[in-house]
Amino acid sequence: MFLSLLDAEAPVVEAAPMGYAIGIIGIAICVLLCGIGSAIGLYKTGSAASGVLGEDPKKFGKVLVLVLLPATQGIYGFIIGIIASGSLVSDGMAAAEGWALLGAVLPMAFSGLVTGIFQGKSAANCIYAVGKQESLGGKLIIYPAMIEFYAILGLIISIMLIA
């Protein structure tokens, strides 16, 4: 029995399309969760900025960077989607390979969702502060940028796991 397993004539197990489907689902989850996090964060910052700019349109330049910060998580998710799609094999991947790919994109998926939302909340509060005191604009960017660090860690970990 054992010798037959070592036989070169033994049939080769072919990869099933299940692994490909699992990999596609993982990529879709990553891109979607990062996009959702960015959308919610941008909703928060856009709403805050429109209130501040309604009172003083001259502060547009001061609040623009704060408004756009949560958009980066969606970009990171898209980048992981592109990188991970290079690992897909359409003519068949083993289920284990599909699960491995799904696991590799999860750090970015969850960090993108959570940091996008919280970065939006943090940046919105900074926008309100700029509305009250314009000179704080450059100083306040550090607070939502600290949250960005964890999105970048998720991006790096996912890139390392995919490779």
Short mmCIF file of N, CA and C in Angstrom, two decimals:
data_model
loop_
_atom_site.label_atom_id
_atom_site.label_comp_id
_atom_site.label_asym_id
_atom_site.label_seq_id
_atom_site.Cartn_x
_atom_site.Cartn_y
_atom_site.Cartn_z
N MET A 1 0.84 -1.20 0.00
CA MET A 1 0.00 0.00 0.00
C MET A 1 0.87 1.25 0.00
N PHE A 2 1.85 1.31 0.96
CA PHE A 2 2.69 2.48 1.06
C PHE A 2 3.54 2.65 -0.20
N LEU A 3 4.01 1.55 -0.75
CA LEU A 3 4.83 1.62 -1.96
C LEU A 3 4.03 2.14 -3.14
N SER A 4 2.75 1.86 -3.18
CA SER A 4 1.95 2.36 -4.29
C SER A 4 1.79 3.88 -4.23
N LEU A 5 1.88 4.44 -3.04
CA LEU A 5 1.80 5.90 -2.92
C LEU A 5 3.05 6.57 -3.49
N LEU A 6 4.17 5.86 -3.41
CA LEU A 6 5.42 6.41 -3.92
C LEU A 6 5.62 6.14 -5.40
N ASP A 7 4.75 5.34 -5.97
CA ASP A 7 4.88 4.96 -7.37
C ASP A 7 4.69 6.18 -8.27
N ALA A 8 5.59 6.35 -9.23
CA ALA A 8 5.51 7.48 -10.15
C ALA A 8 4.30 7.38 -11.07
N GLU A 9 3.75 6.20 -11.20
CA GLU A 9 2.60 5.99 -12.07
C GLU A 9 1.28 6.32 -11.39
N ALA A 10 1.33 6.63 -10.11
CA ALA A 10 0.10 6.90 -9.37
C ALA A 10 -0.57 8.15 -9.95
N PRO A 11 -1.89 8.18 -9.93
CA PRO A 11 -2.60 9.33 -10.49
C PRO A 11 -2.33 10.60 -9.68
N VAL A 12 -2.23 11.69 -10.37
CA VAL A 12 -1.99 12.99 -9.74
C VAL A 12 -3.34 13.59 -9.37
N VAL A 13 -3.43 14.10 -8.14
CA VAL A 13 -4.67 14.75 -7.71
C VAL A 13 -4.72 16.12 -8.35
N GLU A 14 -5.80 16.39 -9.06
CA GLU A 14 -5.94 17.69 -9.73
C GLU A 14 -6.57 18.70 -8.80
N ALA A 15 -6.18 19.93 -8.98
CA ALA A 15 -6.74 21.01 -8.17
C ALA A 15 -8.18 21.27 -8.59
N ALA A 16 -9.01 21.51 -7.62
CA ALA A 16 -10.42 21.77 -7.88
C ALA A 16 -10.65 23.27 -8.02
N PRO A 17 -11.74 23.64 -8.68
CA PRO A 17 -12.05 25.07 -8.81
C PRO A 17 -12.49 25.72 -7.50
N MET A 18 -12.66 24.90 -6.46
CA MET A 18 -13.10 25.43 -5.17
C MET A 18 -12.10 26.43 -4.60
N GLY A 19 -10.83 26.17 -4.73
CA GLY A 19 -9.81 27.07 -4.21
C GLY A 19 -9.85 28.43 -4.90
N TYR A 20 -10.12 28.42 -6.20
CA TYR A 20 -10.24 29.66 -6.96
C TYR A 20 -11.41 30.48 -6.44
N ALA A 21 -12.53 29.82 -6.19
CA ALA A 21 -13.72 30.52 -5.69
C ALA A 21 -13.47 31.10 -4.30
N ILE A 22 -12.79 30.34 -3.45
CA ILE A 22 -12.49 30.83 -2.11
C ILE A 22 -11.56 32.04 -2.19
N GLY A 23 -10.56 31.99 -3.07
CA GLY A 23 -9.65 33.12 -3.26
C GLY A 23 -10.39 34.36 -3.75
N ILE A 24 -11.29 34.18 -4.70
CA ILE A 24 -12.09 35.31 -5.22
C ILE A 24 -12.94 35.92 -4.12
N ILE A 25 -13.54 35.07 -3.30
CA ILE A 25 -14.37 35.57 -2.18
C ILE A 25 -13.51 36.38 -1.21
N GLY A 26 -12.31 35.89 -0.91
CA GLY A 26 -11.41 36.62 -0.01
C GLY A 26 -11.05 37.99 -0.56
N ILE A 27 -10.71 38.04 -1.84
CA ILE A 27 -10.36 39.32 -2.46
C ILE A 27 -11.55 40.27 -2.43
N ALA A 28 -12.73 39.74 -2.76
CA ALA A 28 -13.94 40.58 -2.75
C ALA A 28 -14.23 41.12 -1.35
N ILE A 29 -14.08 40.28 -0.34
CA ILE A 29 -14.30 40.71 1.04
C ILE A 29 -13.33 41.84 1.41
N CYS A 30 -12.08 41.68 1.03
CA CYS A 30 -11.07 42.69 1.35
C CYS A 30 -11.41 44.03 0.70
N VAL A 31 -11.67 44.00 -0.59
CA VAL A 31 -11.97 45.25 -1.31
C VAL A 31 -13.25 45.88 -0.77
N LEU A 32 -14.26 45.07 -0.52
CA LEU A 32 -15.53 45.60 -0.01
C LEU A 32 -15.40 46.19 1.39
N LEU A 33 -14.76 45.48 2.31
CA LEU A 33 -14.65 46.00 3.67
C LEU A 33 -13.81 47.27 3.73
N CYS A 34 -12.72 47.31 2.96
CA CYS A 34 -11.92 48.54 2.92
C CYS A 34 -12.71 49.68 2.31
N GLY A 35 -13.47 49.39 1.27
CA GLY A 35 -14.30 50.42 0.64
C GLY A 35 -15.39 50.92 1.58
N ILE A 36 -15.99 50.01 2.33
CA ILE A 36 -17.03 50.41 3.30
C ILE A 36 -16.42 51.28 4.39
N GLY A 37 -15.27 50.90 4.91
CA GLY A 37 -14.61 51.71 5.93
C GLY A 37 -14.30 53.10 5.43
N SER A 38 -13.79 53.19 4.20
CA SER A 38 -13.49 54.50 3.61
C SER A 38 -14.75 55.31 3.39
N ALA A 39 -15.79 54.67 2.90
CA ALA A 39 -17.04 55.40 2.62
C ALA A 39 -17.64 55.97 3.90
N ILE A 40 -17.64 55.18 4.96
CA ILE A 40 -18.18 55.68 6.24
C ILE A 40 -17.29 56.81 6.77
N GLY A 41 -15.97 56.63 6.70
CA GLY A 41 -15.06 57.68 7.16
C GLY A 41 -15.21 58.96 6.36
N LEU A 42 -15.35 58.82 5.05
CA LEU A 42 -15.53 60.00 4.19
C LEU A 42 -16.88 60.67 4.43
N TYR A 43 -17.88 59.89 4.76
CA TYR A 43 -19.17 60.47 5.11
C TYR A 43 -19.03 61.37 6.34
N LYS A 44 -18.30 60.86 7.33
CA LYS A 44 -18.09 61.65 8.56
C LYS A 44 -17.31 62.93 8.28
N THR A 45 -16.20 62.81 7.53
CA THR A 45 -15.37 63.99 7.29
C THR A 45 -16.05 64.96 6.33
N GLY A 46 -16.73 64.43 5.35
CA GLY A 46 -17.43 65.32 4.42
C GLY A 46 -18.54 66.11 5.09
N SER A 47 -19.26 65.43 5.98
CA SER A 47 -20.32 66.12 6.72
C SER A 47 -19.75 67.21 7.62
N ALA A 48 -18.65 66.91 8.30
CA ALA A 48 -18.02 67.90 9.18
C ALA A 48 -17.50 69.08 8.37
N ALA A 49 -16.87 68.78 7.23
CA ALA A 49 -16.30 69.85 6.41
C ALA A 49 -17.39 70.75 5.83
N SER A 50 -18.50 70.16 5.42
CA SER A 50 -19.55 71.01 4.84
C SER A 50 -20.12 71.96 5.89
N GLY A 51 -20.17 71.52 7.14
CA GLY A 51 -20.63 72.42 8.20
C GLY A 51 -19.65 73.55 8.45
N VAL A 52 -18.37 73.23 8.48
CA VAL A 52 -17.34 74.25 8.71
C VAL A 52 -17.27 75.21 7.53
N LEU A 53 -17.29 74.66 6.31
CA LEU A 53 -17.18 75.51 5.12
C LEU A 53 -18.43 76.34 4.89
N GLY A 54 -19.56 75.88 5.43
CA GLY A 54 -20.78 76.69 5.34
C GLY A 54 -20.64 77.99 6.10
N GLU A 55 -19.85 77.97 7.14
CA GLU A 55 -19.62 79.17 7.94
C GLU A 55 -18.45 80.00 7.42
N ASP A 56 -17.41 79.31 6.90
CA ASP A 56 -16.22 80.03 6.42
C ASP A 56 -15.58 79.27 5.26
N PRO A 57 -15.95 79.60 4.02
CA PRO A 57 -15.42 78.87 2.86
C PRO A 57 -13.90 79.03 2.67
N LYS A 58 -13.29 79.98 3.31
CA LYS A 58 -11.85 80.18 3.19
C LYS A 58 -11.04 79.05 3.85
N LYS A 59 -11.67 78.25 4.65
CA LYS A 59 -10.97 77.17 5.36
C LYS A 59 -10.89 75.88 4.52
N PHE A 60 -11.28 75.97 3.27
CA PHE A 60 -11.30 74.78 2.40
C PHE A 60 -9.94 74.08 2.36
N GLY A 61 -8.88 74.82 2.15
CA GLY A 61 -7.55 74.24 2.08
C GLY A 61 -7.12 73.59 3.37
N LYS A 62 -7.55 74.14 4.49
CA LYS A 62 -7.17 73.60 5.81
C LYS A 62 -7.86 72.27 6.10
N VAL A 63 -9.09 72.11 5.60
CA VAL A 63 -9.84 70.89 5.94
C VAL A 63 -9.75 69.81 4.85
N LEU A 64 -9.28 70.16 3.67
CA LEU A 64 -9.27 69.20 2.56
C LEU A 64 -8.48 67.94 2.87
N VAL A 65 -7.28 68.06 3.40
CA VAL A 65 -6.46 66.89 3.71
C VAL A 65 -7.15 66.03 4.78
N LEU A 66 -7.73 66.66 5.78
CA LEU A 66 -8.44 65.93 6.82
C LEU A 66 -9.64 65.19 6.25
N VAL A 67 -10.31 65.79 5.29
CA VAL A 67 -11.46 65.14 4.66
C VAL A 67 -11.03 63.88 3.91
N LEU A 68 -9.92 63.95 3.22
CA LEU A 68 -9.49 62.87 2.34
C LEU A 68 -8.77 61.72 3.03
N LEU A 69 -8.32 61.89 4.25
CA LEU A 69 -7.55 60.84 4.93
C LEU A 69 -8.21 59.47 4.93
N PRO A 70 -9.50 59.34 5.22
CA PRO A 70 -10.10 58.00 5.25
C PRO A 70 -10.20 57.32 3.88
N ALA A 71 -9.94 58.03 2.82
CA ALA A 71 -10.01 57.42 1.48
C ALA A 71 -8.87 56.44 1.24
N THR A 72 -7.81 56.56 2.00
CA THR A 72 -6.64 55.72 1.75
C THR A 72 -6.93 54.24 2.00
N GLN A 73 -7.80 53.92 2.94
CA GLN A 73 -8.10 52.52 3.23
C GLN A 73 -8.73 51.84 2.02
N GLY A 74 -9.59 52.54 1.31
CA GLY A 74 -10.17 51.98 0.09
C GLY A 74 -9.11 51.74 -0.97
N ILE A 75 -8.16 52.64 -1.04
CA ILE A 75 -7.05 52.48 -2.00
C ILE A 75 -6.20 51.27 -1.61
N TYR A 76 -5.92 51.12 -0.32
CA TYR A 76 -5.13 49.98 0.14
C TYR A 76 -5.83 48.66 -0.17
N GLY A 77 -7.13 48.62 0.06
CA GLY A 77 -7.89 47.40 -0.25
C GLY A 77 -7.84 47.07 -1.73
N PHE A 78 -7.92 48.10 -2.56
CA PHE A 78 -7.84 47.91 -4.01
C PHE A 78 -6.46 47.39 -4.40
N ILE A 79 -5.42 47.92 -3.79
CA ILE A 79 -4.05 47.46 -4.07
C ILE A 79 -3.90 45.98 -3.70
N ILE A 80 -4.40 45.60 -2.53
CA ILE A 80 -4.34 44.19 -2.12
C ILE A 80 -5.14 43.33 -3.08
N GLY A 81 -6.28 43.83 -3.54
CA GLY A 81 -7.08 43.08 -4.51
C GLY A 81 -6.31 42.80 -5.78
N ILE A 82 -5.58 43.80 -6.26
CA ILE A 82 -4.78 43.63 -7.48
C ILE A 82 -3.63 42.65 -7.23
N ILE A 83 -2.92 42.82 -6.13
CA ILE A 83 -1.79 41.93 -5.82
C ILE A 83 -2.27 40.49 -5.64
N ALA A 84 -3.34 40.32 -4.89
CA ALA A 84 -3.85 38.97 -4.61
C ALA A 84 -4.41 38.31 -5.86
N SER A 85 -4.98 39.08 -6.76
CA SER A 85 -5.53 38.48 -7.99
C SER A 85 -4.42 37.87 -8.83
N GLY A 86 -3.20 38.32 -8.66
CA GLY A 86 -2.07 37.71 -9.36
C GLY A 86 -1.76 36.31 -8.85
N SER A 87 -2.25 35.97 -7.67
CA SER A 87 -2.03 34.65 -7.10
C SER A 87 -3.11 33.64 -7.49
N LEU A 88 -4.17 34.12 -8.14
CA LEU A 88 -5.26 33.23 -8.53
C LEU A 88 -4.86 32.39 -9.74
N VAL A 89 -5.29 31.16 -9.74
CA VAL A 89 -5.06 30.26 -10.87
C VAL A 89 -6.43 29.80 -11.34
N SER A 90 -6.89 30.32 -12.47
CA SER A 90 -8.26 30.09 -12.91
C SER A 90 -8.53 28.65 -13.33
N ASP A 91 -7.51 27.93 -13.76
CA ASP A 91 -7.77 26.55 -14.19
C ASP A 91 -7.74 25.57 -13.02
N GLY A 92 -7.67 26.08 -11.82
CA GLY A 92 -7.78 25.23 -10.65
C GLY A 92 -6.76 25.55 -9.57
N MET A 93 -7.27 25.74 -8.39
CA MET A 93 -6.43 25.94 -7.21
C MET A 93 -6.93 24.97 -6.16
N ALA A 94 -6.04 24.43 -5.40
CA ALA A 94 -6.45 23.58 -4.28
C ALA A 94 -7.20 24.44 -3.27
N ALA A 95 -8.13 23.81 -2.59
CA ALA A 95 -8.91 24.54 -1.59
C ALA A 95 -8.00 25.16 -0.54
N ALA A 96 -6.95 24.46 -0.17
CA ALA A 96 -6.02 25.00 0.83
C ALA A 96 -5.37 26.28 0.33
N GLU A 97 -5.05 26.36 -0.96
CA GLU A 97 -4.47 27.58 -1.52
C GLU A 97 -5.48 28.72 -1.50
N GLY A 98 -6.73 28.40 -1.78
CA GLY A 98 -7.77 29.42 -1.72
C GLY A 98 -7.97 29.96 -0.31
N TRP A 99 -7.97 29.02 0.66
CA TRP A 99 -8.11 29.45 2.06
C TRP A 99 -6.90 30.27 2.51
N ALA A 100 -5.73 29.89 2.03
CA ALA A 100 -4.52 30.65 2.38
C ALA A 100 -4.60 32.06 1.82
N LEU A 101 -5.10 32.21 0.60
CA LEU A 101 -5.24 33.53 0.01
C LEU A 101 -6.28 34.35 0.76
N LEU A 102 -7.38 33.71 1.11
CA LEU A 102 -8.41 34.41 1.89
C LEU A 102 -7.82 34.89 3.22
N GLY A 103 -7.07 34.03 3.89
CA GLY A 103 -6.45 34.42 5.15
C GLY A 103 -5.42 35.53 4.99
N ALA A 104 -4.75 35.55 3.84
CA ALA A 104 -3.72 36.56 3.60
C ALA A 104 -4.31 37.95 3.43
N VAL A 105 -5.53 38.05 2.90
CA VAL A 105 -6.12 39.37 2.67
C VAL A 105 -6.92 39.88 3.87
N LEU A 106 -7.18 39.01 4.83
CA LEU A 106 -7.98 39.43 5.99
C LEU A 106 -7.37 40.54 6.84
N PRO A 107 -6.04 40.56 7.06
CA PRO A 107 -5.51 41.69 7.86
C PRO A 107 -5.85 43.05 7.25
N MET A 108 -5.73 43.15 5.94
CA MET A 108 -6.07 44.42 5.29
C MET A 108 -7.57 44.66 5.33
N ALA A 109 -8.36 43.61 5.15
CA ALA A 109 -9.81 43.77 5.14
C ALA A 109 -10.31 44.35 6.45
N PHE A 110 -9.90 43.74 7.55
CA PHE A 110 -10.40 44.20 8.85
C PHE A 110 -9.76 45.51 9.29
N SER A 111 -8.47 45.67 9.06
CA SER A 111 -7.83 46.93 9.45
C SER A 111 -8.36 48.07 8.59
N GLY A 112 -8.64 47.80 7.32
CA GLY A 112 -9.19 48.84 6.45
C GLY A 112 -10.58 49.28 6.87
N LEU A 113 -11.41 48.31 7.26
CA LEU A 113 -12.76 48.64 7.72
C LEU A 113 -12.72 49.47 8.99
N VAL A 114 -12.01 48.98 9.98
CA VAL A 114 -12.01 49.62 11.30
C VAL A 114 -11.28 50.96 11.27
N THR A 115 -10.11 51.00 10.65
CA THR A 115 -9.36 52.27 10.66
C THR A 115 -10.03 53.32 9.78
N GLY A 116 -10.69 52.91 8.72
CA GLY A 116 -11.40 53.89 7.88
C GLY A 116 -12.50 54.60 8.67
N ILE A 117 -13.24 53.82 9.44
CA ILE A 117 -14.33 54.40 10.24
C ILE A 117 -13.78 55.30 11.34
N PHE A 118 -12.82 54.78 12.09
CA PHE A 118 -12.29 55.57 13.22
C PHE A 118 -11.46 56.76 12.76
N GLN A 119 -10.76 56.60 11.66
CA GLN A 119 -10.02 57.75 11.14
C GLN A 119 -10.98 58.84 10.69
N GLY A 120 -12.10 58.46 10.12
CA GLY A 120 -13.11 59.44 9.74
C GLY A 120 -13.67 60.19 10.94
N LYS A 121 -13.92 59.45 12.02
CA LYS A 121 -14.42 60.10 13.24
C LYS A 121 -13.38 61.05 13.82
N SER A 122 -12.14 60.61 13.87
CA SER A 122 -11.07 61.45 14.40
C SER A 122 -10.88 62.70 13.53
N ALA A 123 -10.83 62.50 12.22
CA ALA A 123 -10.62 63.64 11.32
C ALA A 123 -11.80 64.60 11.37
N ALA A 124 -13.01 64.09 11.55
CA ALA A 124 -14.19 64.96 11.64
C ALA A 124 -14.07 65.87 12.86
N ASN A 125 -13.64 65.33 13.97
CA ASN A 125 -13.45 66.16 15.16
C ASN A 125 -12.35 67.19 14.95
N CYS A 126 -11.30 66.81 14.23
CA CYS A 126 -10.24 67.77 13.91
C CYS A 126 -10.77 68.87 13.00
N ILE A 127 -11.65 68.52 12.08
CA ILE A 127 -12.24 69.53 11.19
C ILE A 127 -13.07 70.52 12.00
N TYR A 128 -13.83 70.01 12.98
CA TYR A 128 -14.60 70.92 13.84
C TYR A 128 -13.66 71.87 14.59
N ALA A 129 -12.52 71.35 15.05
CA ALA A 129 -11.56 72.19 15.77
C ALA A 129 -10.97 73.25 14.85
N VAL A 130 -10.69 72.89 13.59
CA VAL A 130 -10.19 73.87 12.61
C VAL A 130 -11.25 74.94 12.38
N GLY A 131 -12.51 74.55 12.43
CA GLY A 131 -13.59 75.52 12.28
C GLY A 131 -13.59 76.56 13.38
N LYS A 132 -13.17 76.15 14.56
CA LYS A 132 -13.11 77.08 15.68
C LYS A 132 -11.81 77.87 15.72
N GLN A 133 -10.70 77.20 15.36
CA GLN A 133 -9.40 77.86 15.40
C GLN A 133 -8.57 77.36 14.21
N GLU A 134 -8.52 78.17 13.17
CA GLU A 134 -7.91 77.79 11.90
C GLU A 134 -6.43 77.45 12.02
N SER A 135 -5.73 78.03 12.93
CA SER A 135 -4.29 77.81 13.06
C SER A 135 -3.95 76.38 13.49
N LEU A 136 -4.92 75.61 13.94
CA LEU A 136 -4.67 74.24 14.39
C LEU A 136 -4.58 73.23 13.24
N GLY A 137 -4.92 73.64 12.04
CA GLY A 137 -5.02 72.72 10.90
C GLY A 137 -3.82 71.81 10.72
N GLY A 138 -2.62 72.35 10.69
CA GLY A 138 -1.42 71.54 10.48
C GLY A 138 -1.09 70.64 11.66
N LYS A 139 -1.41 71.08 12.86
CA LYS A 139 -1.09 70.31 14.06
C LYS A 139 -2.04 69.12 14.24
N LEU A 140 -3.29 69.32 13.88
CA LEU A 140 -4.30 68.30 14.16
C LEU A 140 -4.23 67.09 13.23
N ILE A 141 -3.53 67.21 12.13
CA ILE A 141 -3.47 66.10 11.18
C ILE A 141 -2.80 64.87 11.78
N ILE A 142 -2.00 65.06 12.81
CA ILE A 142 -1.27 63.95 13.43
C ILE A 142 -2.21 62.92 14.07
N TYR A 143 -3.34 63.36 14.59
CA TYR A 143 -4.23 62.43 15.29
C TYR A 143 -4.87 61.41 14.35
N PRO A 144 -5.51 61.82 13.27
CA PRO A 144 -6.01 60.79 12.35
C PRO A 144 -4.89 60.06 11.63
N ALA A 145 -3.72 60.69 11.47
CA ALA A 145 -2.59 60.02 10.81
C ALA A 145 -2.07 58.87 11.67
N MET A 146 -2.20 58.96 12.98
CA MET A 146 -1.77 57.85 13.85
C MET A 146 -2.64 56.62 13.60
N ILE A 147 -3.90 56.82 13.30
CA ILE A 147 -4.79 55.71 12.98
C ILE A 147 -4.40 55.10 11.62
N GLU A 148 -3.96 55.94 10.71
CA GLU A 148 -3.49 55.48 9.39
C GLU A 148 -2.36 54.46 9.52
N PHE A 149 -1.55 54.60 10.53
CA PHE A 149 -0.43 53.70 10.75
C PHE A 149 -0.90 52.24 10.82
N TYR A 150 -2.04 52.01 11.46
CA TYR A 150 -2.54 50.64 11.60
C TYR A 150 -3.12 50.10 10.30
N ALA A 151 -3.63 50.98 9.48
CA ALA A 151 -4.06 50.55 8.14
C ALA A 151 -2.84 50.14 7.32
N ILE A 152 -1.76 50.89 7.45
CA ILE A 152 -0.52 50.57 6.73
C ILE A 152 0.06 49.24 7.22
N LEU A 153 -0.04 48.98 8.52
CA LEU A 153 0.42 47.68 9.04
C LEU A 153 -0.39 46.54 8.44
N GLY A 154 -1.70 46.71 8.35
CA GLY A 154 -2.54 45.69 7.72
C GLY A 154 -2.16 45.47 6.26
N LEU A 155 -1.86 46.57 5.56
CA LEU A 155 -1.43 46.49 4.16
C LEU A 155 -0.13 45.69 4.05
N ILE A 156 0.82 46.01 4.89
CA ILE A 156 2.13 45.34 4.83
C ILE A 156 2.00 43.85 5.16
N ILE A 157 1.23 43.53 6.20
CA ILE A 157 1.06 42.13 6.57
C ILE A 157 0.39 41.35 5.46
N SER A 158 -0.64 41.92 4.83
CA SER A 158 -1.32 41.22 3.74
C SER A 158 -0.38 41.03 2.55
N ILE A 159 0.42 42.03 2.24
CA ILE A 159 1.39 41.88 1.14
C ILE A 159 2.38 40.77 1.46
N MET A 160 2.86 40.73 2.70
CA MET A 160 3.81 39.69 3.08
C MET A 160 3.18 38.29 3.00
N LEU A 161 1.92 38.17 3.42
CA LEU A 161 1.27 36.87 3.40
C LEU A 161 0.92 36.41 2.00
N ILE A 162 0.61 37.34 1.13
CA ILE A 162 0.31 36.97 -0.27
C ILE A 162 1.56 36.49 -0.96
N ALA A 163 2.67 37.18 -0.71
CA ALA A 163 3.94 36.80 -1.35
C ALA A 163 4.46 35.55 -0.70
#
